[in-house]
Coordinates of C-alpha atoms in Angstrom, one line a residue:
X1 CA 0.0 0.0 0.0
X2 CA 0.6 3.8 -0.8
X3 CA 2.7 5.5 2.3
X4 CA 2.0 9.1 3.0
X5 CA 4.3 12.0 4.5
X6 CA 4.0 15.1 5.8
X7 CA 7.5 16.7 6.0
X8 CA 9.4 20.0 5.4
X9 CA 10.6 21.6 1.9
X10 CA 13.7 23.8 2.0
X11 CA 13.2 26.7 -0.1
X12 CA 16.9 28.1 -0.7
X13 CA 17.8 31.0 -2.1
X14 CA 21.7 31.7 -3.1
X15 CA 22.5 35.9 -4.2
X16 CA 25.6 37.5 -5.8
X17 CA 26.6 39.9 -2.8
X18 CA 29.2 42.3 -3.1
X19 CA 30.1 43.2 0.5
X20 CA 32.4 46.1 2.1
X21 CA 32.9 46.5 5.4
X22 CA 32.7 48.8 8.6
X23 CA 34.7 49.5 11.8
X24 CA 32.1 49.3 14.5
X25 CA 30.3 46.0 15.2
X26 CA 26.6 46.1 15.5
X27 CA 25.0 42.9 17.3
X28 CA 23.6 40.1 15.2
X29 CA 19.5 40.2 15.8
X30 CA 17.3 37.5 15.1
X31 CA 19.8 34.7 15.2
X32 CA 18.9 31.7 16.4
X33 CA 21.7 29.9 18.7
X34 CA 19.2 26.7 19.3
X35 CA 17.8 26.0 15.9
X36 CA 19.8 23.2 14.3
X37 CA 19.7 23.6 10.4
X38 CA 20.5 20.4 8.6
X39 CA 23.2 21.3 6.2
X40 CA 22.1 18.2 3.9
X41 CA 18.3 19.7 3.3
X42 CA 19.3 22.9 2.5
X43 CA 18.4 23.3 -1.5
X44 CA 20.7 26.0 -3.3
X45 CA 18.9 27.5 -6.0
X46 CA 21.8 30.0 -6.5
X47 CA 25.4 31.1 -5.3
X48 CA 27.3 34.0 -6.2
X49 CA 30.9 35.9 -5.2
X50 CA 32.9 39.0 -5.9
X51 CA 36.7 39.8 -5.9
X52 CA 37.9 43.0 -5.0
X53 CA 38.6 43.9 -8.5
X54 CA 34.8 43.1 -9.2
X55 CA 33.8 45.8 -6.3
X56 CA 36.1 47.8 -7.3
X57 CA 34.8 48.0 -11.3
X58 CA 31.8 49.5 -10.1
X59 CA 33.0 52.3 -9.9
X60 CA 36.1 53.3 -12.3
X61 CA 36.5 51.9 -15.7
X62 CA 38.5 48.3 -15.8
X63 CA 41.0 49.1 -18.1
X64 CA 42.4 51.4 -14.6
X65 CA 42.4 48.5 -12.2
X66 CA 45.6 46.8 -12.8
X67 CA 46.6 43.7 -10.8
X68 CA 50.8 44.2 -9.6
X69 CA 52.1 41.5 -7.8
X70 CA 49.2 40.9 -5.9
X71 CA 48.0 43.9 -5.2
X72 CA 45.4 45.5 -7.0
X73 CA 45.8 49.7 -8.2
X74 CA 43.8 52.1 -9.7
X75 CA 46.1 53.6 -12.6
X76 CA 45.9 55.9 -14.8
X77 CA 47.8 57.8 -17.3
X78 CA 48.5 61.3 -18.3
X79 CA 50.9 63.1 -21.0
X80 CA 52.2 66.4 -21.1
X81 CA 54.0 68.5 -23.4
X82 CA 56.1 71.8 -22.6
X83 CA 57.8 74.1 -25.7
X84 CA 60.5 76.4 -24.7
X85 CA 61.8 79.0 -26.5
X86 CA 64.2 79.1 -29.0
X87 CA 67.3 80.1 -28.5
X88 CA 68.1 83.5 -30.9
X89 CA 71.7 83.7 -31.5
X90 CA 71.0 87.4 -32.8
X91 CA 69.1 89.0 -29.9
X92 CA 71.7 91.6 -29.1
X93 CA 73.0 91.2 -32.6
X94 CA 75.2 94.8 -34.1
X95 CA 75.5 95.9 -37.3
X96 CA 79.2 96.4 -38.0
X97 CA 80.7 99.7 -40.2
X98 CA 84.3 99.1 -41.3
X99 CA 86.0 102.0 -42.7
X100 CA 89.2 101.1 -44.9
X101 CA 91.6 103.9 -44.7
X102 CA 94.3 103.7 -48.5
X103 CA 97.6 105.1 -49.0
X104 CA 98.3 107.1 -52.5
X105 CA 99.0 104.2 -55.1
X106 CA 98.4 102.8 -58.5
X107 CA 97.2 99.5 -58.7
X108 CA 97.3 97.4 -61.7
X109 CA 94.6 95.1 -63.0
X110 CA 93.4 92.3 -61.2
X111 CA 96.4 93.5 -58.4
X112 CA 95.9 93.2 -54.5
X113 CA 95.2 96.2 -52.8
X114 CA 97.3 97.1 -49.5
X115 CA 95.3 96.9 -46.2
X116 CA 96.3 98.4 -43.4
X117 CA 94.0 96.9 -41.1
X118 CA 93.4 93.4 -39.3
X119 CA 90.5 91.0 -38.0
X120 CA 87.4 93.3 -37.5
X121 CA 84.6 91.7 -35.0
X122 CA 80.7 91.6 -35.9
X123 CA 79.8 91.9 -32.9
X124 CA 76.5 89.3 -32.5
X125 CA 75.9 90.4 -28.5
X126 CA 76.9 86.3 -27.3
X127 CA 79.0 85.6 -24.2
X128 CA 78.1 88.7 -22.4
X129 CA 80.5 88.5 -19.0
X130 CA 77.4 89.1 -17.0
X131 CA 75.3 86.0 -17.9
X132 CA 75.5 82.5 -17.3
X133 CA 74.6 81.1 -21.2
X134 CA 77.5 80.3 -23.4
X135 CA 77.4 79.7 -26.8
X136 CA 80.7 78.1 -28.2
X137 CA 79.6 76.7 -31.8
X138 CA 76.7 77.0 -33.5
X139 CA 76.1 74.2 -37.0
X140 CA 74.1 76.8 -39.3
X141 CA 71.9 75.4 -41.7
X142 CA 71.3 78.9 -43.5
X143 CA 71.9 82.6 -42.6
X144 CA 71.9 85.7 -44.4
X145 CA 74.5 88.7 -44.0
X146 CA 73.7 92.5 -45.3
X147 CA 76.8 93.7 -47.2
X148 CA 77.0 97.2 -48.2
X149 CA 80.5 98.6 -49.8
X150 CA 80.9 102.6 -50.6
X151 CA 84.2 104.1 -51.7
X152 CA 86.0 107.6 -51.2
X153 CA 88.7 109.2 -53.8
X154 CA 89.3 106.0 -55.9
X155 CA 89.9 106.7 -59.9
X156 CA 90.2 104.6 -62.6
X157 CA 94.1 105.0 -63.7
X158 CA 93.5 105.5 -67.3
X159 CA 91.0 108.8 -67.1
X160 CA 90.9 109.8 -63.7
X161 CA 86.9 109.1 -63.7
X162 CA 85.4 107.7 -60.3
X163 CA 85.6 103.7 -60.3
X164 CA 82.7 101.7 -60.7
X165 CA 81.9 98.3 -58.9
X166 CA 83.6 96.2 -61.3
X167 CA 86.8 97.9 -60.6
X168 CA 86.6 96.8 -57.0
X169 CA 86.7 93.4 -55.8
X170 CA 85.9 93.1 -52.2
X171 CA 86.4 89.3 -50.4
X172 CA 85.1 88.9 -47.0
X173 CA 87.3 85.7 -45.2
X174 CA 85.6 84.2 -41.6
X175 CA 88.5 82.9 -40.1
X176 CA 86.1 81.6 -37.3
X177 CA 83.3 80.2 -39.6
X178 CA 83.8 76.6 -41.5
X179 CA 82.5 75.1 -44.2
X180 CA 80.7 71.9 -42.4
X181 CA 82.2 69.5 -45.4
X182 CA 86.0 70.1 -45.5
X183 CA 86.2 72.7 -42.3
X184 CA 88.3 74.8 -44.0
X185 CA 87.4 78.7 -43.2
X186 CA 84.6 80.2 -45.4
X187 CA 86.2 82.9 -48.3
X188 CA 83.3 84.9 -50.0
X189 CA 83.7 87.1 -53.0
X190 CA 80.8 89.8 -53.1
X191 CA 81.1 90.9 -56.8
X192 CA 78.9 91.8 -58.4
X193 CA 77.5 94.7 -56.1
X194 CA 76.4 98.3 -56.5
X195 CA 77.7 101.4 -54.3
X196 CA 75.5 101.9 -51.5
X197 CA 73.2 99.5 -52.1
X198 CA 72.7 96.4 -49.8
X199 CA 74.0 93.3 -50.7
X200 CA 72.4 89.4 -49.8
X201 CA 75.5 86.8 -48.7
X202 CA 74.2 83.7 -47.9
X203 CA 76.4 81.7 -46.0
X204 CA 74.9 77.7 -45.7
X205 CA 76.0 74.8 -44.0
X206 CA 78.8 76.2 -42.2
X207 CA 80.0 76.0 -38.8
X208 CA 80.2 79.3 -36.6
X209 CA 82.8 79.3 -33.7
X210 CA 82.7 81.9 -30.8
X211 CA 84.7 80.1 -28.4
X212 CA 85.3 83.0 -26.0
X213 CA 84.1 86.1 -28.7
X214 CA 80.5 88.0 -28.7
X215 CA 80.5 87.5 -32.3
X216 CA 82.4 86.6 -35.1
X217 CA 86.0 88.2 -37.2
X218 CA 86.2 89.2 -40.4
X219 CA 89.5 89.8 -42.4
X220 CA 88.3 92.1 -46.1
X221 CA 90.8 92.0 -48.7
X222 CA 90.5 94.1 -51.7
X223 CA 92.3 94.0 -54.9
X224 CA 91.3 96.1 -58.5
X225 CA 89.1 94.9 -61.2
X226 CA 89.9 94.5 -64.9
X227 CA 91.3 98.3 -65.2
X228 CA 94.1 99.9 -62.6
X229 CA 92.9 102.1 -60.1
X230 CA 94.7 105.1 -58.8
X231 CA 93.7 105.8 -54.9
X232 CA 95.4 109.0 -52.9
X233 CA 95.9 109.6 -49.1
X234 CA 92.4 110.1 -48.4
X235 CA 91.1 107.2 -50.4
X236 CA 88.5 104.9 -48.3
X237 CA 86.8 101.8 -48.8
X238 CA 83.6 101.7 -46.4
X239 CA 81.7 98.2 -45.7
X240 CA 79.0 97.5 -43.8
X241 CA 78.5 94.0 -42.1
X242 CA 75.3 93.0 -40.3
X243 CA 74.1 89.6 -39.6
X244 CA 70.0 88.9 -40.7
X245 CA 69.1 85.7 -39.8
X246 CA 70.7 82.3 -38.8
X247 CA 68.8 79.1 -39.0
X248 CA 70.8 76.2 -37.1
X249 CA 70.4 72.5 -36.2
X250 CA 72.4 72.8 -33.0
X251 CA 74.3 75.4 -30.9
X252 CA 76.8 74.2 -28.3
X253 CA 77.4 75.8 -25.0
X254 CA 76.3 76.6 -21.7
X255 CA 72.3 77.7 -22.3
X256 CA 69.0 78.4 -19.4
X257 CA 66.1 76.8 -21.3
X258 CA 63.0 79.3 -20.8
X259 CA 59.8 77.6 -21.3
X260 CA 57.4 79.4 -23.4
X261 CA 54.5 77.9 -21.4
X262 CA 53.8 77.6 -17.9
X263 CA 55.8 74.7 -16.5
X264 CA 52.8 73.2 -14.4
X265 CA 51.8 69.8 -14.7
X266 CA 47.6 69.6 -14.2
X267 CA 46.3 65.7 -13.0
X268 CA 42.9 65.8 -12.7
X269 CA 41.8 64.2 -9.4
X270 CA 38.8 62.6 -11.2
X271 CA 38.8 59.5 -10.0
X272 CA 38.5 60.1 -6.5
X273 CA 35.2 61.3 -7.3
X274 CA 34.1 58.0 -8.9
X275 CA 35.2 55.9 -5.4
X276 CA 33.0 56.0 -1.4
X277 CA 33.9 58.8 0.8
X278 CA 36.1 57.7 4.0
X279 CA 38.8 56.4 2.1
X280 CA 42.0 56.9 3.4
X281 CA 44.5 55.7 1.1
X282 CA 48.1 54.5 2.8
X283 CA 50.4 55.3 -0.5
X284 CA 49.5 56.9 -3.6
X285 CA 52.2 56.9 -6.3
X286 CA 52.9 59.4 -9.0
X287 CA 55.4 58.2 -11.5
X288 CA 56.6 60.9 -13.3
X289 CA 59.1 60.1 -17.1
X290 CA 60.7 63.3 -18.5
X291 CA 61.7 63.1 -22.1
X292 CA 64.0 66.3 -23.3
X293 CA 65.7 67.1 -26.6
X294 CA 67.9 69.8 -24.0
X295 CA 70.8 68.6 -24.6
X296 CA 72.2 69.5 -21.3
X297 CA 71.6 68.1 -17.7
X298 CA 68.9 69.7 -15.8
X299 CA 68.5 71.0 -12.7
X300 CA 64.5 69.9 -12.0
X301 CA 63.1 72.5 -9.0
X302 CA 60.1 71.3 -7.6
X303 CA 58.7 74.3 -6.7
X304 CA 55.1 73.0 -4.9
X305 CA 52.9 70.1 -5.6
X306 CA 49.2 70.5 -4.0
X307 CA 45.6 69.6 -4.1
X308 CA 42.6 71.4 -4.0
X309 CA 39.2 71.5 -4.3
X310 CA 37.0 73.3 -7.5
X311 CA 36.5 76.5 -5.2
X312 CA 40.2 76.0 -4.1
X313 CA 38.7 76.1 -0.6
X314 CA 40.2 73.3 0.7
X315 CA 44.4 73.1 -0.1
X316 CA 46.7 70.1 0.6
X317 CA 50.5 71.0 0.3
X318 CA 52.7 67.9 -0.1
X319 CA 56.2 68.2 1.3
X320 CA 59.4 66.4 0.4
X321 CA 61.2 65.7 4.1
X322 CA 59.4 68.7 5.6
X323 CA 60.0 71.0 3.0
X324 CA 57.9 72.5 0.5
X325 CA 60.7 72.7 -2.7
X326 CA 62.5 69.5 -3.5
X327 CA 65.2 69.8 -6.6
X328 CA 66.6 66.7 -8.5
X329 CA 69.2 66.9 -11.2
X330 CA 68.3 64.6 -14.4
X331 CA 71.6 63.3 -15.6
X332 CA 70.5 62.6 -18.5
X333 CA 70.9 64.1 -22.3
X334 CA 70.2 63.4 -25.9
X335 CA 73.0 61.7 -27.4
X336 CA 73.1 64.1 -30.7
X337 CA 70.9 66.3 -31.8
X338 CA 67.1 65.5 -32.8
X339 CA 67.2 62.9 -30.3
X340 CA 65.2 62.8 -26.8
X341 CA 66.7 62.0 -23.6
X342 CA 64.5 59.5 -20.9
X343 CA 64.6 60.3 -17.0
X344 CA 62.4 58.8 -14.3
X345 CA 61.9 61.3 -11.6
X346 CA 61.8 59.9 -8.0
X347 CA 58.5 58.7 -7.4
X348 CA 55.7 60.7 -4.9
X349 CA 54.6 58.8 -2.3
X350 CA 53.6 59.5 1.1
X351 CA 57.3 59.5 1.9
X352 CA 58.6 62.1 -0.7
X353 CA 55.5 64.3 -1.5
X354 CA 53.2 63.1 1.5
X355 CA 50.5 61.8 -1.3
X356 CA 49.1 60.1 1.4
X357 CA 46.8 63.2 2.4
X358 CA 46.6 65.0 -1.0
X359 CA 44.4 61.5 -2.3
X360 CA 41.8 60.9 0.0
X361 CA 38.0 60.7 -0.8
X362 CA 36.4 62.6 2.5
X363 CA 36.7 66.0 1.0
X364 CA 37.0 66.2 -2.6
X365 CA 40.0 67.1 -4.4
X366 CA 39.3 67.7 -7.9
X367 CA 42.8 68.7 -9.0
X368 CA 46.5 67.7 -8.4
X369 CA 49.1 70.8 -9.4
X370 CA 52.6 70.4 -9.9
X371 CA 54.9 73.0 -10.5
X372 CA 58.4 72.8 -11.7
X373 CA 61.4 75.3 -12.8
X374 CA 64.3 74.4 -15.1
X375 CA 67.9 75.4 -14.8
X376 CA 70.8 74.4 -16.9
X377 CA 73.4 72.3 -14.9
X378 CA 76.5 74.0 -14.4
X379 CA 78.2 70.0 -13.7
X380 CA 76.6 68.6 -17.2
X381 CA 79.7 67.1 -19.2
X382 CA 80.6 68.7 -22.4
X383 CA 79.4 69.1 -25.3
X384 CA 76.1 70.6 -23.9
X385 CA 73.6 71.9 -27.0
X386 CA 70.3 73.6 -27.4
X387 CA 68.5 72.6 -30.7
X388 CA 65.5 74.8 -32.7
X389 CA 61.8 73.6 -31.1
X390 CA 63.4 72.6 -27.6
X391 CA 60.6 70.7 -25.9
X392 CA 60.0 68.3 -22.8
X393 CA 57.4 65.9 -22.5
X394 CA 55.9 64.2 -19.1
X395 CA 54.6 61.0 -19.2
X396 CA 52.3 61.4 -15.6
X397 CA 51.2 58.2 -14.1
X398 CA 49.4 58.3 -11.3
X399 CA 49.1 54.5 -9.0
X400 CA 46.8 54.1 -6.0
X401 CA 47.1 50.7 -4.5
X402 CA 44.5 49.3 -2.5
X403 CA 46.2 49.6 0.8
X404 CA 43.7 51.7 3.2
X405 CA 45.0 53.7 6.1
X406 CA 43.6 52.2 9.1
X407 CA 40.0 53.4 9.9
X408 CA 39.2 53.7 6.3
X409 CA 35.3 53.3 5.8
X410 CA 32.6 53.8 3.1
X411 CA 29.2 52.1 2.1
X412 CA 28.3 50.3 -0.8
X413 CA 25.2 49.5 -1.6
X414 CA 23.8 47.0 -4.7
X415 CA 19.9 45.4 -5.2
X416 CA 19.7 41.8 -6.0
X417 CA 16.8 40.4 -8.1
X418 CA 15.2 37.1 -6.8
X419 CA 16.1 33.8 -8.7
X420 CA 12.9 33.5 -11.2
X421 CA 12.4 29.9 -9.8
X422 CA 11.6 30.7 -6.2
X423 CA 8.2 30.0 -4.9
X424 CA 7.5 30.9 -2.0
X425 CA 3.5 31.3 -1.7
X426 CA 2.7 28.3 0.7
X427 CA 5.8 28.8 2.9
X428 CA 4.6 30.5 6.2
X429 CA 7.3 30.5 8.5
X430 CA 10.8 29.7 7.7
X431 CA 14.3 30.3 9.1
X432 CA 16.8 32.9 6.5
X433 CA 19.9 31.0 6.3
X434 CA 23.4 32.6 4.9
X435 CA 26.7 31.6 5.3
X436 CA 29.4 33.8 4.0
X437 CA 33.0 33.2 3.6
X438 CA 34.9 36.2 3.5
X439 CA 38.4 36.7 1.6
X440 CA 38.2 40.3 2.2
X441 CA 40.6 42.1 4.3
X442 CA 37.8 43.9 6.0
X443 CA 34.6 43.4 7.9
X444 CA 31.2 44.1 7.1
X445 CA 28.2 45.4 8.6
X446 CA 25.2 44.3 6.5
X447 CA 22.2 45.5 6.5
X448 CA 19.0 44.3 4.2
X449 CA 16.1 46.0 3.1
X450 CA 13.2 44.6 0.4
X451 CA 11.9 46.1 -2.6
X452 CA 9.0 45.1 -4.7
X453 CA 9.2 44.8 -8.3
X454 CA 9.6 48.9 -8.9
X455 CA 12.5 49.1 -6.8
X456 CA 10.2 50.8 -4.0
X457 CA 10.9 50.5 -0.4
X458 CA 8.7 47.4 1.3
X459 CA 7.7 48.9 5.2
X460 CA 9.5 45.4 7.0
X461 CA 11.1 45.5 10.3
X462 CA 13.3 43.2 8.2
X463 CA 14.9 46.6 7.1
X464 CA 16.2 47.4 10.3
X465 CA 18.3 44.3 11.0
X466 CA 22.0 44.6 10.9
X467 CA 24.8 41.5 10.9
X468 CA 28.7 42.0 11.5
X469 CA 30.1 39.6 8.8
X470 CA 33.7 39.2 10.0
X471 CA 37.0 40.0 7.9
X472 CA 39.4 37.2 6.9
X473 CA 42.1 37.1 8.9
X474 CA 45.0 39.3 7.7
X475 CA 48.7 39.8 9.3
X476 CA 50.1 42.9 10.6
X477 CA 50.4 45.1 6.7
X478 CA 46.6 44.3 6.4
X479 CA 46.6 41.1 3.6
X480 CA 44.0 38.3 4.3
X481 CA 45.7 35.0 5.6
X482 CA 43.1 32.8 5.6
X483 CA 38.9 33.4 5.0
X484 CA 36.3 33.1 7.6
X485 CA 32.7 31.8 7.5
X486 CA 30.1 33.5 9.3
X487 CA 27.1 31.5 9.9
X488 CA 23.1 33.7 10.0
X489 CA 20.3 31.5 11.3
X490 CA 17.6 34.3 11.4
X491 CA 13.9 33.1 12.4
X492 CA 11.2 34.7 10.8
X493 CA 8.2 35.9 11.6
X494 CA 5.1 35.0 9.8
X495 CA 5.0 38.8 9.4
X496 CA 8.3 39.0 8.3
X497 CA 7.8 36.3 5.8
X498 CA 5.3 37.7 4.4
X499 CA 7.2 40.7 3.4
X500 CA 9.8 38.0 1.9
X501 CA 7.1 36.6 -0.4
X502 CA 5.9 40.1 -1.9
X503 CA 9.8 41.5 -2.0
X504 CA 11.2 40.8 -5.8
X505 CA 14.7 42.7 -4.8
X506 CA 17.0 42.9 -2.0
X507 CA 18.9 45.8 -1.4
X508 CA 22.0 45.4 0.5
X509 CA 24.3 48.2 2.9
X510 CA 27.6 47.5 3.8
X511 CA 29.8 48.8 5.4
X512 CA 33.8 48.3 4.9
X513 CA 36.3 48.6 7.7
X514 CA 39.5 47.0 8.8
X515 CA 39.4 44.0 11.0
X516 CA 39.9 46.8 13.6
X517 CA 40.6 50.5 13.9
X518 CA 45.0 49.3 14.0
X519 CA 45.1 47.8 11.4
X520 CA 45.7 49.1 7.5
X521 CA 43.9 47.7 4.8
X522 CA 45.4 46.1 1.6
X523 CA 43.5 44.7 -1.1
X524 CA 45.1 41.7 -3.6
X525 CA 43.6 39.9 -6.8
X526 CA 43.2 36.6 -4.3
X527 CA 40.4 38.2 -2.5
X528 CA 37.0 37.2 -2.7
X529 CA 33.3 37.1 -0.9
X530 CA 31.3 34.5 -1.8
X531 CA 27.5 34.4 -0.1
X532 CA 24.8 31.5 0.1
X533 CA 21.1 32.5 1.5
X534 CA 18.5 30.7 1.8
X535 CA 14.9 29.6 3.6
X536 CA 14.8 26.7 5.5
X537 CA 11.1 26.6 5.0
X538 CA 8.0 24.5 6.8
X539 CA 5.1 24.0 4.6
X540 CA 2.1 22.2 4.9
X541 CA 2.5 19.7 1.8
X542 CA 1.3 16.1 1.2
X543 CA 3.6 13.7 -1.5
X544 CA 3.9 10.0 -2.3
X545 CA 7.2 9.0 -2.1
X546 CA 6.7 5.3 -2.1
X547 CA 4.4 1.6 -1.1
X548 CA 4.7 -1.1 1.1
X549 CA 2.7 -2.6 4.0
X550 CA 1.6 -1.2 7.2

């Protein structure tokens, strides 16, 4: 014969948690320390669990956690380019007027004329004794000198008439300028020309030396033309010498870069914005790459580094050792011109740059300045050049482990839909089961509240309970040794399960904190939550489960 039972259904109900902690413990309520759930007639209908890098995608982007070791940062990137000012080799640049004084003779075709005169200087204004730039060489690409030649008392020998151009040849030598193929000194005829008329002499691909000199010698020699020329005691030969332009690929020296633009490096704080208030973080890292076509080394003056909010109400300073100026000297330069040098800066943290209180998420700090100065170093090895379109570029990167000062707290808080499977409309009194294992380096305090199928608030005094899930177990720099399991027997009112049944949501508070107000927080990739609730349910439910005899 048919045998009949009445006995209990397990109703179990498994949801994806994502749990942070808190740093004060709030009693469990409702837990029952007498009811005996049997593990083996609990039903999972679901399961669920988070790693910190899960929590922590809720609210940046993925692509900025990144796993090191096994520590998990938020990084994030940022470039930065500076222009500086050209160098111009003819700021303080001089015209030069060079009068040739001749003694009465006749001079015969195509014959030199005597000079009385030596090396005359156009002066270009470098090397001043009063400044600290030094320009020794200079490799010219192009440049463009203004020649004008007049004459006094010269006559053509054969009819006494005033010469003409062509009777005049006038060479201007550079003893201190070489030709960049053969380095032999640059000899320019200026024929043909007119009196007293400017003249273009384009001097390319040449080498300009001014070792020691504000500018550069010239030697003029003269010699007549295709007729003799007859010159008397006042006889003159006037030139005029002035420098236009100069277009170079590198000038050697001693120079003081100037930037043409601010030199203040602007990290937008962002992020901080996207992450729960009450964090605390223990070392924030800015990484900072300096790449330089300067060919010098540099002394690199931080001048401040600070936070502050949009208003610029609130202002964190950082200091480096107690001070609010730190300089570093990047020994570093391109090998040739054209090139870029590569520096790493020493690193901020909260030991150089006290970034531990300019990142923090209780008042918001939108921006991160950082000002710096540049001065030539007066150790840098030789040669030392400066090149046309001197620029620097800062590769900014900005690395915020997980590792929480301790007493960092915040709230997160995340609905869960009910599995579409449950049925719970003949259940009327049932125990909530959960057990939690937590591979978090903090405690939570949970609390619960139900929502109907709009996401509106249910009126339950199930919203008012609280439970302390406990923090793994971590050592004494905040990393989780082992999990724990935290075991929630919670009876239920029929009142209370009633709520249950019309709920279609819960929505879950917690609150993160260290295991205890000592102890600092770090989170790594290995941590994890994983959660498993249920109803062990009675119900009032007649099956056949099998025959025999009474």
């Amino acid at each position: 014969m048919k045998r009949k039972l009445v006995f209990k259904f397990l109703f179990p109900i498994w949801i994806f948690l994502i749990f942070f902690p808190s740093c004060k413990e709030i009693d469990l309520t409702n837990i029952s320390n007498q009811v005996k759930i049997d593990e083996s007639l609990v039903l999972p209908l679901g399961s669920g669990s988070a790693s910190m890098a899960d929590i922590l995608s809720q609210y940046v982007s993925k692509s900025n956690i990144v796993t090191i070791g096994d520590t998990i940062n938020y990084v994030d990137t940022f470039l930065y380019d500076y222009k500086f000012k050209d160098v111009n080799l003819l700021a303080s640049a001089s015209s030069k007027q060079i009068t040739i004084p001749l003694t009465a003779a006749t001079i015969s075709a195509n014959q030199t004329v005597p000079v009385s005169i030596g090396n005359q200087l156009i002066d270009l204004g470098l090397n001043p004794a009063s400044t600290t730039q030094r320009v020794d060489s200079t490799f010219v690409t192009s440049s463009s000198v203004g020649v004008t030649v007049s004459v006094s008392n010269i006559t053509v020998a054969s009819n006494g008439l005033p010469i003409s151009p062509s009777d005049l040849k006038v060479t201007l030598v550079f003893p201190t300028i070489y030709n960049q193929s053969n380095h032999a000194p640059v000899s320019i005829n200026i024929t043909p020309y007119l009196f007293n008329s400017a003249y273009s002499l384009q001097l390319n691909n040449v080498i300009v030396n001014t070792v020691g000199q504000t500018g550069v010698p010239v030697q003029i020699l003269l010699s007549a033309g295709t007729r003799s020329i007859k010159t008397v005691s006042t006889s003159t030969v006037n030139v005029g010498l002035v420098f236009n332009s100069i277009n170079f690929t590198a000038a050697y020296g001693l120079f003081q870069p100037s930037s043409s633009t601010a030199t203040i490096i602007k990290v937008p704080l962002d992020m901080l914005s996207s992450l729960p208030k009450g964090l605390q973080f223990a070392n924030p890292k800015a990484f900072i790459n300096i790449q330089s076509n300067i060919g010098t080394w540099l002394d690199y003056n931080i001048d401040y580094v600070k936070a502050y909010n949009k208003s610029k109400s609130v202002t964190v300073n950082a200091t480096f050792n107690g001070n609010p100026t730190a300089l570093e000297i990047i020994k570093t330069k391109p090998t040739a011109p054209q090139q870029f040098s590569s520096w790493d800066l020493t690193p901020l943290d909260k030991n150089y740059g006290t970034t531990n209180k300019l990142f923090e998420t209780n008042v918001q700090l939108d921006t991160l300045e950082y000002k710096f100065s540049l001065v030539a170093d007066a150790n840098s090895p030789a040669p030392n050049f400066v090149v046309p379109g001197m620029e620097m570029k800062a590769k900014v990167k900005v690395q915020i482990p997980m590792y929480l000062e301790a007493g960092s707290t915040y709230n997160y808080i995340d609905t869960i839909q009910y599995s579409s499977n449950i049925d719970l409309s003949y259940v009327d009194q049932g125990i909530l089961v959960a057990r939690i294992t937590n591979g978090l380096p903090v405690k939570t305090t949970l609390s619960l509240k139900l929502l109907d199928a709009n996401k509106h608030l249910i009126s339950s005094t199930l919203n008012d309970s609280t439970w302390v899930i406990n923090a793994g177990n971590v050592n004494n720099v905040g990393i989780v040794t082992s999990s724990t399991l935290t075991s929630l027997n919670i009876n239920l009112s029929s009142t209370q399960m009633a709520d249950i049944k019309n709920a279609k949501y819960f929505a879950f508070t917690v609150l993160l904190a260290g295991q205890d107000v000592s102890k600092q927080i770090q989170f790594t990739k290995n941590d994890i939550i994983s959660v498993k609730l249920g109803i062990f349910a009675k119900a009032n439910k007649t099956t056949t489960i099998g025959s025999g005899n009474n």
